[in-house]
Every structure is written in C-alpha cells, then in structure tokens.
Tab-separated table of C-alpha atoms in Angstrom:
chain	number	residue	atom	x	y	z
A	1	MET	CA	56.841	159.865	151.823
A	2	LEU	CA	58.051	156.567	150.353
A	3	ASP	CA	57.493	157.821	146.789
A	4	ARG	CA	59.531	160.942	147.571
A	5	VAL	CA	62.347	158.799	148.950
A	6	ARG	CA	62.310	156.576	145.874
A	7	SER	CA	62.209	159.569	143.513
A	8	HIS	CA	64.952	161.291	145.457
A	9	LEU	CA	67.196	158.236	145.276
A	10	GLY	CA	66.561	157.803	141.556
A	11	TRP	CA	67.321	161.445	140.818
A	12	LYS	CA	70.469	161.308	142.914
A	13	ILE	CA	71.771	158.400	140.853
A	14	PHE	CA	70.768	160.078	137.572
A	15	LEU	CA	72.255	163.442	138.510
A	16	SER	CA	75.479	161.809	139.650
A	17	TYR	CA	75.860	160.232	136.213
A	18	LEU	CA	74.916	163.517	134.530
A	19	PHE	CA	77.427	165.480	136.610
A	20	VAL	CA	80.213	163.158	135.491
A	21	ILE	CA	79.165	163.592	131.851
A	22	ILE	CA	78.975	167.405	132.030
A	23	SER	CA	82.320	167.530	133.820
A	24	GLY	CA	83.861	165.472	131.042
A	25	ALA	CA	82.350	167.727	128.384
A	26	ALA	CA	83.621	170.857	130.157
A	27	VAL	CA	87.121	169.405	130.363
A	28	LEU	CA	86.918	168.553	126.669
A	29	ILE	CA	85.975	172.145	125.704
A	30	LEU	CA	88.594	173.685	127.988
A	31	ALA	CA	91.288	171.372	126.654
A	32	ALA	CA	90.324	172.274	123.102
A	33	GLU	CA	90.485	176.010	123.874
A	34	LEU	CA	93.938	175.663	125.362
A	35	ALA	CA	95.248	173.455	122.581
A	36	ILE	CA	93.894	175.462	119.628
A	37	PRO	CA	96.553	178.297	119.582
A	38	THR	CA	99.540	175.999	119.943
A	39	SER	CA	98.224	173.537	117.408
A	40	PHE	CA	97.327	176.273	114.938
A	41	ASP	CA	100.738	177.992	115.223
A	42	ARG	CA	102.549	174.716	114.695
A	43	HIS	CA	100.577	173.876	111.564
A	44	MET	CA	100.793	177.425	110.167
A	45	ALA	CA	104.563	177.475	110.654
A	46	GLY	CA	104.856	174.370	108.576
A	47	MET	CA	102.570	175.732	105.911
A	48	SER	CA	104.507	179.043	105.806
A	49	GLU	CA	107.758	177.240	105.150
A	50	MET	CA	106.151	175.262	102.381
A	51	MET	CA	104.587	178.359	100.740
A	52	GLY	CA	107.713	180.503	101.029
A	53	GLY	CA	106.383	183.214	103.310
A	54	MET	CA	103.143	183.825	101.445
A	55	MET	CA	101.280	183.627	104.742
A	56	GLU	CA	103.050	186.717	106.149
A	57	SER	CA	101.312	190.075	106.064
A	58	THR	CA	102.456	192.903	103.760
A	59	PRO	CA	101.435	196.559	103.477
A	60	GLY	CA	98.003	196.728	101.988
A	61	ARG	CA	97.313	193.002	102.560
A	62	PRO	CA	95.723	191.711	105.751
A	63	ASN	CA	97.381	189.019	107.839
A	64	LEU	CA	96.079	185.765	106.345
A	65	SER	CA	97.303	183.780	109.349
A	66	SER	CA	95.162	185.791	111.751
A	67	SER	CA	92.082	185.336	109.587
A	68	LEU	CA	92.677	181.629	109.297
A	69	PHE	CA	93.157	181.345	113.080
A	70	THR	CA	89.831	183.017	113.768
A	71	SER	CA	88.017	180.755	111.324
A	72	TYR	CA	89.831	177.699	112.641
A	73	ARG	CA	88.934	178.521	116.269
A	74	THR	CA	85.291	179.097	115.371
A	75	ALA	CA	85.097	175.809	113.501
A	76	VAL	CA	86.715	173.852	116.331
A	77	ARG	CA	84.426	175.467	118.936
A	78	GLU	CA	81.348	174.615	116.914
A	79	ALA	CA	82.495	171.044	116.390
A	80	VAL	CA	83.389	170.527	120.039
A	81	THR	CA	80.162	172.178	121.250
A	82	TRP	CA	77.928	170.058	119.034
A	83	ALA	CA	79.887	166.937	119.960
A	84	ALA	CA	79.587	167.742	123.682
A	85	LEU	CA	75.849	168.387	123.395
A	86	ALA	CA	75.317	165.138	121.504
A	87	ALA	CA	77.417	163.248	124.061
A	88	VAL	CA	75.508	164.800	126.978
A	89	LEU	CA	72.149	163.988	125.375
A	90	VAL	CA	72.971	160.375	124.552
A	91	ALA	CA	74.787	159.765	127.844
A	92	GLY	CA	71.918	161.396	129.764
A	93	LEU	CA	69.393	158.997	128.204
A	94	VAL	CA	71.664	156.037	128.933
A	95	SER	CA	72.187	157.249	132.512
A	96	LEU	CA	68.436	157.568	132.986
A	97	LEU	CA	67.894	153.989	131.830
A	98	ILE	CA	70.710	152.690	134.000
A	99	SER	CA	69.505	154.589	137.072
A	100	ARG	CA	66.003	153.192	136.618
A	101	ARG	CA	67.385	149.694	136.270
A	102	VAL	CA	69.444	150.155	139.420
A	103	ILE	CA	66.593	151.670	141.433
A	104	ARG	CA	63.978	149.072	140.390
A	105	PRO	CA	65.226	146.208	142.632
A	106	VAL	CA	65.763	148.693	145.467
A	107	LYS	CA	62.132	149.812	145.180
A	108	GLU	CA	61.016	146.193	145.113
A	109	MET	CA	62.963	145.431	148.294
A	110	MET	CA	61.517	148.500	150.007
A	111	GLN	CA	57.991	147.357	149.194
A	112	ALA	CA	58.732	143.781	150.277
A	113	SER	CA	60.262	144.962	153.558
A	114	GLN	CA	57.090	146.922	154.313
A	115	HIS	CA	54.973	143.818	153.713
A	116	ILE	CA	57.266	141.740	155.953
A	117	ALA	CA	57.032	144.399	158.660
A	118	LYS	CA	53.234	143.898	158.547
A	119	GLY	CA	53.625	140.143	159.055
A	120	ASN	CA	53.528	138.931	155.429
A	121	TYR	CA	56.622	136.737	155.641
A	122	GLN	CA	55.929	135.056	152.283
A	123	GLU	CA	57.213	138.111	150.414
A	124	ARG	CA	60.187	137.556	148.123
A	125	VAL	CA	61.989	139.778	145.617
A	126	SER	CA	63.138	138.855	142.133
A	127	ILE	CA	66.870	138.480	141.609
A	128	PRO	CA	68.157	140.829	138.891
A	129	GLY	CA	70.541	139.291	136.411
A	130	ASP	CA	71.998	135.801	136.505
A	131	PRO	CA	72.148	134.367	140.047
A	132	LEU	CA	75.231	132.335	139.091
A	133	SER	CA	77.177	135.498	138.232
A	134	ALA	CA	75.447	137.782	140.699
A	135	ASP	CA	76.545	141.372	141.152
A	136	GLU	CA	76.077	143.415	144.319
A	137	LEU	CA	72.361	144.042	143.691
A	138	SER	CA	71.738	140.366	143.012
A	139	GLN	CA	73.619	139.422	146.168
A	140	LEU	CA	71.520	141.926	148.112
A	141	ALA	CA	68.317	140.399	146.703
A	142	ILE	CA	69.514	136.875	147.546
A	143	SER	CA	70.374	137.929	151.108
A	144	PHE	CA	66.995	139.644	151.437
A	145	ASN	CA	65.150	136.493	150.353
A	146	ARG	CA	67.178	134.406	152.804
A	147	MET	CA	66.310	136.812	155.596
A	148	ALA	CA	62.617	136.661	154.687
A	149	GLU	CA	62.738	132.864	154.574
A	150	GLN	CA	64.372	132.705	157.988
A	151	LEU	CA	61.806	135.112	159.433
A	152	GLU	CA	59.023	132.976	157.993
A	153	LYS	CA	60.493	129.837	159.562
A	154	THR	CA	60.894	131.613	162.900
A	155	GLU	CA	57.288	132.808	162.808
A	156	THR	CA	56.094	129.299	161.933
A	157	LYS	CA	58.053	127.838	164.847
A	158	ARG	CA	56.663	130.505	167.172
A	159	ARG	CA	53.081	129.710	166.212
A	160	GLN	CA	53.745	125.990	166.471
A	161	LEU	CA	55.308	126.461	169.906
A	162	ILE	CA	52.282	128.385	171.142
A	163	GLY	CA	49.983	125.661	169.845
A	164	ASP	CA	52.093	122.889	171.366
A	165	VAL	CA	52.317	124.581	174.755
A	166	THR	CA	48.570	125.214	174.728
A	167	HIS	CA	47.930	121.567	173.936
A	168	GLU	CA	50.344	120.413	176.629
A	169	LEU	CA	48.714	122.592	179.278
A	170	ARG	CA	45.131	121.842	178.309
A	171	THR	CA	45.162	118.108	179.083
A	172	PRO	CA	46.277	118.205	182.744
A	173	LEU	CA	44.294	121.367	183.419
A	174	THR	CA	41.141	119.739	182.039
A	175	THR	CA	41.707	116.682	184.223
A	176	ILE	CA	42.315	118.769	187.343
A	177	LYS	CA	39.300	120.986	186.643
A	178	GLY	CA	37.015	118.006	185.994
A	179	SER	CA	38.140	116.239	189.146
A	180	LEU	CA	37.606	119.334	191.298
A	181	GLU	CA	34.182	119.959	189.780
A	182	GLY	CA	33.289	116.315	190.442
A	183	LEU	CA	34.341	116.680	194.062
A	184	VAL	CA	32.347	119.894	194.471
A	185	ASP	CA	29.215	118.418	192.863
A	186	GLY	CA	29.540	115.165	194.791
A	187	VAL	CA	29.948	113.076	191.631
A	188	LEU	CA	33.395	111.934	192.783
A	189	THR	CA	33.989	110.631	196.258
A	190	GLN	CA	36.717	112.082	198.426
A	191	GLU	CA	38.989	109.095	198.167
A	192	PRO	CA	42.806	108.985	198.197
A	193	GLY	CA	42.770	107.842	194.555
A	194	THR	CA	40.992	111.006	193.442
A	195	TYR	CA	43.471	113.231	195.184
A	196	GLU	CA	46.347	111.149	193.833
A	197	GLN	CA	45.074	111.682	190.295
A	198	ILE	CA	44.876	115.450	190.834
A	199	HIS	CA	48.368	115.385	192.339
A	200	ARG	CA	49.731	113.447	189.333
A	201	GLU	CA	48.290	115.977	186.899
A	202	ALA	CA	49.689	118.850	188.970
A	203	GLU	CA	53.081	117.134	188.849
A	204	ARG	CA	52.776	116.897	185.067
A	205	LEU	CA	52.124	120.622	184.911
A	206	SER	CA	55.094	121.305	187.132
A	207	ARG	CA	57.389	119.119	184.994
A	208	LEU	CA	56.153	120.780	181.823
A	209	VAL	CA	56.825	124.255	183.194
A	210	ASP	CA	60.306	123.162	184.264
A	211	ASP	CA	60.955	121.678	180.808
A	212	LEU	CA	59.775	124.848	179.077
A	213	GLN	CA	61.980	126.975	181.293
A	214	GLN	CA	64.918	124.689	180.634
A	215	ILE	CA	64.453	124.590	176.845
A	216	SER	CA	64.209	128.381	176.742
A	217	ARG	CA	67.519	128.670	178.602
A	218	VAL	CA	69.191	126.045	176.448
A	219	GLU	CA	68.072	127.543	173.145
A	220	ALA	CA	69.081	131.017	174.308
A	221	GLU	CA	72.401	129.609	175.604
A	222	ALA	CA	71.618	131.242	178.959
A	223	TYR	CA	73.574	128.722	180.943
A	224	SER	CA	77.202	128.045	181.809
A	225	LEU	CA	79.360	125.010	181.135
A	226	ASP	CA	82.245	123.833	183.293
A	227	PRO	CA	84.083	121.241	181.173
A	228	GLN	CA	86.312	118.995	183.275
A	229	PRO	CA	87.899	115.578	182.705
A	230	VAL	CA	85.088	113.134	183.541
A	231	PRO	CA	85.663	109.346	183.743
A	232	VAL	CA	83.124	107.695	181.468
A	233	ARG	CA	82.425	104.783	183.823
A	234	ASP	CA	81.683	107.122	186.730
A	235	LEU	CA	79.333	109.150	184.546
A	236	LEU	CA	77.400	106.075	183.388
A	237	ASP	CA	77.274	104.563	186.877
A	238	THR	CA	75.556	107.725	188.126
A	239	VAL	CA	73.038	107.525	185.297
A	240	ARG	CA	72.405	103.833	186.015
A	241	GLU	CA	71.615	104.576	189.681
A	242	ARG	CA	69.103	107.269	188.728
A	243	LEU	CA	67.279	105.134	186.141
A	244	GLU	CA	67.577	101.678	187.687
A	245	ILE	CA	64.205	101.760	189.471
A	246	GLN	CA	62.334	102.884	186.326
A	247	PHE	CA	63.859	100.085	184.251
A	248	ARG	CA	63.089	97.508	186.925
A	249	GLU	CA	59.446	98.603	187.235
A	250	LYS	CA	58.897	98.337	183.475
A	251	GLY	CA	60.798	95.073	183.127
A	252	VAL	CA	63.414	96.352	180.683
A	253	ASP	CA	67.102	95.486	180.996
A	254	LEU	CA	69.711	98.270	180.911
A	255	GLU	CA	73.068	97.058	179.586
A	256	PHE	CA	76.364	98.952	179.576
A	257	HIS	CA	79.355	98.065	177.390
A	258	ILE	CA	82.318	100.196	178.412
A	259	PRO	CA	85.930	99.334	177.462
A	260	GLY	CA	88.418	99.647	180.279
A	261	ASP	CA	90.952	101.822	178.449
A	262	LEU	CA	88.750	104.786	177.614
A	263	PRO	CA	90.202	108.257	178.265
A	264	PRO	CA	88.105	110.706	180.291
A	265	ALA	CA	85.647	112.930	178.463
A	266	LEU	CA	85.985	116.697	178.545
A	267	ALA	CA	82.505	117.677	179.673
A	268	ASP	CA	80.298	119.241	182.294
A	269	ASP	CA	79.299	116.128	184.245
A	270	GLN	CA	75.899	117.438	185.361
A	271	ARG	CA	74.926	118.520	181.842
A	272	MET	CA	76.028	115.196	180.361
A	273	GLU	CA	74.121	113.274	183.017
A	274	GLN	CA	71.066	115.171	181.841
A	275	VAL	CA	71.811	114.288	178.205
A	276	LEU	CA	72.201	110.584	178.970
A	277	ILE	CA	69.115	110.484	181.184
A	278	ASN	CA	67.040	112.168	178.464
A	279	ILE	CA	68.238	109.814	175.705
A	280	ILE	CA	68.155	106.608	177.775
A	281	GLY	CA	64.825	107.612	179.322
A	282	ASN	CA	63.419	108.173	175.830
A	283	ALA	CA	64.584	104.686	174.844
A	284	LEU	CA	62.865	103.249	177.930
A	285	GLN	CA	59.574	104.962	177.043
A	286	TYR	CA	59.380	103.214	173.683
A	287	THR	CA	60.885	99.818	174.565
A	288	PRO	CA	58.366	97.079	175.483
A	289	GLN	CA	58.646	94.852	178.536
A	290	GLY	CA	61.157	92.045	178.282
A	291	GLU	CA	63.434	93.865	175.842
A	292	ASN	CA	66.645	95.748	176.604
A	293	VAL	CA	68.406	99.073	176.120
A	294	ARG	CA	72.104	98.844	175.287
A	295	VAL	CA	74.546	101.686	176.044
A	296	SER	CA	78.037	101.469	174.558
A	297	VAL	CA	81.018	103.807	174.295
A	298	THR	CA	83.783	103.607	171.693
A	299	ARG	CA	86.864	105.672	171.078
A	300	GLN	CA	87.382	107.806	167.977
A	301	LYS	CA	90.056	110.301	166.957
A	302	GLY	CA	89.992	112.889	169.722
A	303	ALA	CA	86.441	111.989	170.729
A	304	LEU	CA	84.247	109.442	172.474
A	305	LYS	CA	81.176	108.040	170.748
A	306	PHE	CA	78.184	107.177	172.957
A	307	SER	CA	75.496	104.895	171.499
A	308	VAL	CA	72.077	104.143	173.013
A	309	GLN	CA	70.337	101.288	171.193
A	310	ASP	CA	66.843	99.996	171.941
A	311	ASN	CA	64.434	97.353	170.594
A	312	GLY	CA	61.420	99.652	170.696
A	313	ILE	CA	58.889	100.983	168.185
A	314	GLY	CA	61.572	102.354	165.850
A	315	ILE	CA	61.434	105.512	163.761
A	316	ALA	CA	60.127	105.853	160.213
A	317	PRO	CA	62.451	107.638	157.741
A	318	GLU	CA	60.158	110.663	157.455
A	319	HIS	CA	60.414	111.246	161.213
A	320	LEU	CA	64.204	111.108	161.567
A	321	ALA	CA	64.733	114.689	160.358
A	322	HIS	CA	62.341	116.029	163.036
A	323	ILE	CA	63.206	113.803	165.985
A	324	PHE	CA	65.078	116.593	167.825
A	325	THR	CA	62.339	119.194	167.246
A	326	ARG	CA	60.456	120.553	170.250
A	327	PHE	CA	57.328	118.557	171.192
A	328	TYR	CA	57.800	116.211	168.253
A	329	ARG	CA	56.790	112.638	168.940
A	330	VAL	CA	56.985	109.669	166.581
A	331	ASP	CA	54.041	107.805	168.091
A	332	LYS	CA	51.164	110.306	167.954
A	333	SER	CA	48.733	107.823	169.506
A	334	ARG	CA	50.461	107.692	172.876
A	335	SER	CA	49.376	110.036	175.621
A	336	ARG	CA	51.701	112.697	176.949
A	337	ALA	CA	51.654	111.024	180.313
A	338	SER	CA	53.300	107.902	178.871
A	339	GLY	CA	55.350	109.553	176.151
A	340	GLY	CA	56.894	112.559	177.859
A	341	SER	CA	56.708	116.192	176.819
A	342	GLY	CA	58.814	115.854	173.678
A	343	ILE	CA	61.455	118.306	174.891
A	344	GLY	CA	64.131	115.971	176.290
A	345	LEU	CA	65.796	115.179	172.965
A	346	THR	CA	65.818	118.857	172.005
A	347	ILE	CA	67.617	119.714	175.244
A	348	ALA	CA	70.065	116.859	174.684
A	349	LYS	CA	70.889	118.102	171.187
A	350	HIS	CA	71.651	121.636	172.345
A	351	LEU	CA	73.801	120.464	175.253
A	352	VAL	CA	75.825	118.042	173.115
A	353	GLU	CA	76.467	120.707	170.475
A	354	ALA	CA	77.439	123.170	173.219
A	355	HIS	CA	80.197	120.708	174.176
A	356	GLY	CA	81.449	120.673	170.579
A	357	GLY	CA	79.932	117.274	169.805
A	358	THR	CA	77.396	115.965	167.311
A	359	ILE	CA	74.220	113.948	167.805
A	360	GLN	CA	72.065	111.910	165.449
A	361	ALA	CA	69.336	109.286	165.381
A	362	GLU	CA	69.161	106.161	163.223
A	363	SER	CA	66.531	103.494	162.750
A	364	PRO	CA	65.925	100.702	160.203
A	365	GLY	CA	62.210	101.498	160.362
A	366	PRO	CA	59.045	101.001	162.457
A	367	ASP	CA	59.168	98.191	165.058
A	368	GLN	CA	62.895	97.688	164.431
A	369	GLY	CA	64.320	99.768	167.246
A	370	SER	CA	66.467	102.875	167.039
A	371	THR	CA	69.961	104.053	167.914
A	372	PHE	CA	70.935	107.472	169.226
A	373	THR	CA	74.616	108.390	169.003
A	374	PHE	CA	76.517	111.455	170.131
A	375	THR	CA	80.161	112.402	170.491
A	376	LEU	CA	82.143	114.231	173.142
A	377	PRO	CA	85.736	115.463	173.019
A	378	THR	CA	88.303	113.646	175.127
A	379	ALA	CA	90.276	115.402	177.822
A	380	GLY	CA	93.765	116.323	176.666
C-alpha cells in the first residue's frame, strides 16, 4: 500500500510537469498555424512588389504564390513538430529527475514516521540542500527532526518518571511490609515504636502520592490562579509561622530582610506560600545545624526579586541545569526521608512561571551554599 502511495505521488508530480510541457507545445503549434497565413501574405506582398508582379498567376502558368505557401506551411509544421517533440522529450526527462528528487525526501520522511510510530524515536531524516538556505522541503525535514527529537525526550522523561516513581514507592512499601511480616512472625514486638515506624512510612507514601498528584496538575496547568495585590511582609510572615518549628528543631536560624517601602506583589497568595515553603524548606534540608537561611526581597523594574540563600552543601556546576527536574537530588547519598521527594522545586518553578516570573539557582560550588532567586510582578 505504501509503495502504491509513493508511486502514485511520484507519477502525479511527473504528469503535472508533463501536462504543462504538452500544453505549451500545443499552444506553440496552434500559434504557428494561425500565424503562418498572415506572415506568408505579408512577406509575399513585399516580394511581389520587388519582383514587379512576377509572382502573380497568368493563363497557362500556375500560381507561384500558392505553391510557395503550401511548401512554406509544410516546412514550418515539420520544424515546429520536431521542435515540440524534442522539447517534450528533454523536458520529460528533466521533469522525471526533478520529481524523483522532490519525492525522495518525502519517501524518507514516510519511512521515518513509520519507525517513530513503532517506538524508534532515534529516527532522523537527512536535510536536502543547504540548511542555511533551506527551501520548503528542507524546512519540512528540519521540523520533522525537531518533532522526533522532542518525542524522544518526552519518551525518555516518561521512562525516567516511571523508574523514579517505582523507586520512591519501593522504599516505604518495603519497610511497611517487613515490619508487618516481623509482627506476624513474632520477630518484632508489638511496641509503640514499631507502629510509629509503620505510620511514618505510610505518611511518606501519602505525601508522595499528594506530590505526584500536585506535579501532574501543575505540569498540565490544571489549576487556577487568582492574582491579587499581596503585601510581601504578610506573605513572608505566614511562611515564617509555618516553618518556624522545623527550623527551631534543627537548630537553623531563619532570617528575613524586607525593606519597608516595597510595593505589593501581584500573585496568588496561597500558590506563592507554597513556592516559598518549597524553596525555604529545601534550603533547610541541606543546611547544617548552627547555620542560617537568609530570605531577602529587593525591588526591580516592575518586579520584586526574592532571594533564599543558605550555607548548606552547595550545588556543583553540573547539577545546576537539572536542579528543577522532577526527583532530581544533588546529594544522592541522602535518604528520601531526609531529603524530600525531589518534586518541590519543580512545582515552585512551574508556579513562578505561571505568574509571569523567572526562577534560577546559583552556587559557588560544593559546601559553599546556594542561592535560589525568583521574580514576581508588582501590583499596578
């Protein structure tokens, strides 16, 4: 079926060229037929004047003009016919070559699309001609390769997500299963500590499911925003109240530096509380006891810049580009219980960008702390 489609498309292109050529040849012959009598009469009139009427017929002598006209018409017809046939033959060969050249990249894209449909996302097509001065076919090939590359990246992320979720679920499930089996077999005693451990792992599962549900909504933009003028100090005071106990238990100081003349931010207060809690909570996770986390806000043109700076483990340069990727963690040695699920920064990035802001991470290097900054538009 595919070969018939390819052949059909190639013949359609070739026959379209050939139809144009034959139409041109037919017009040429018809124009010659119509022009021959007028042209011949004009030239014969001039010749008759020059020869003093010798071209006119007399009794007993045939009309020389009529004989010359017949010979002239025959000669012109033969010349035009042979010229038209030669033109059709040469143009037909050229059209065949051109049609094959046009159809070749189309065939290649059809084959590549079939391979991609079967899951072979590494397929690419060659770009005909010079990519710098690309024509329509080259642009189509470039777009096709970009589509295939994007599909390959999406498939890679999908597989990575499945692996990450499986890994995240396996650890607490294994702990819960082992504890229950120990209780059933009598290896573990029925003490409050055993049940507390099972409860903690169940809570981890519950938080992970909530995070996965939230990241799916955020990435699909299946949520609503209600931007309102929000005083920055009120927003940060709410965040301080929610995180104060965690900072006190770990022995880390939380400092706020907020100028008094800041305009309100145009934001959804609940969403931005979530962003700040995720970023500041991430800083707390990787800041050792006795150090501090510093939150500051400065004013820019039409925007507010929030900075969260810590004295924690820092971020190596090769990790900065992936810090907002789902489940990505800089310190691979830490357990998920102490390091979080690796989704909070991803959620924060999507929410900040949904507000029209930008977010980035900076760090001088390992053990030198890190700084997360994001911007929000100001109200009015």
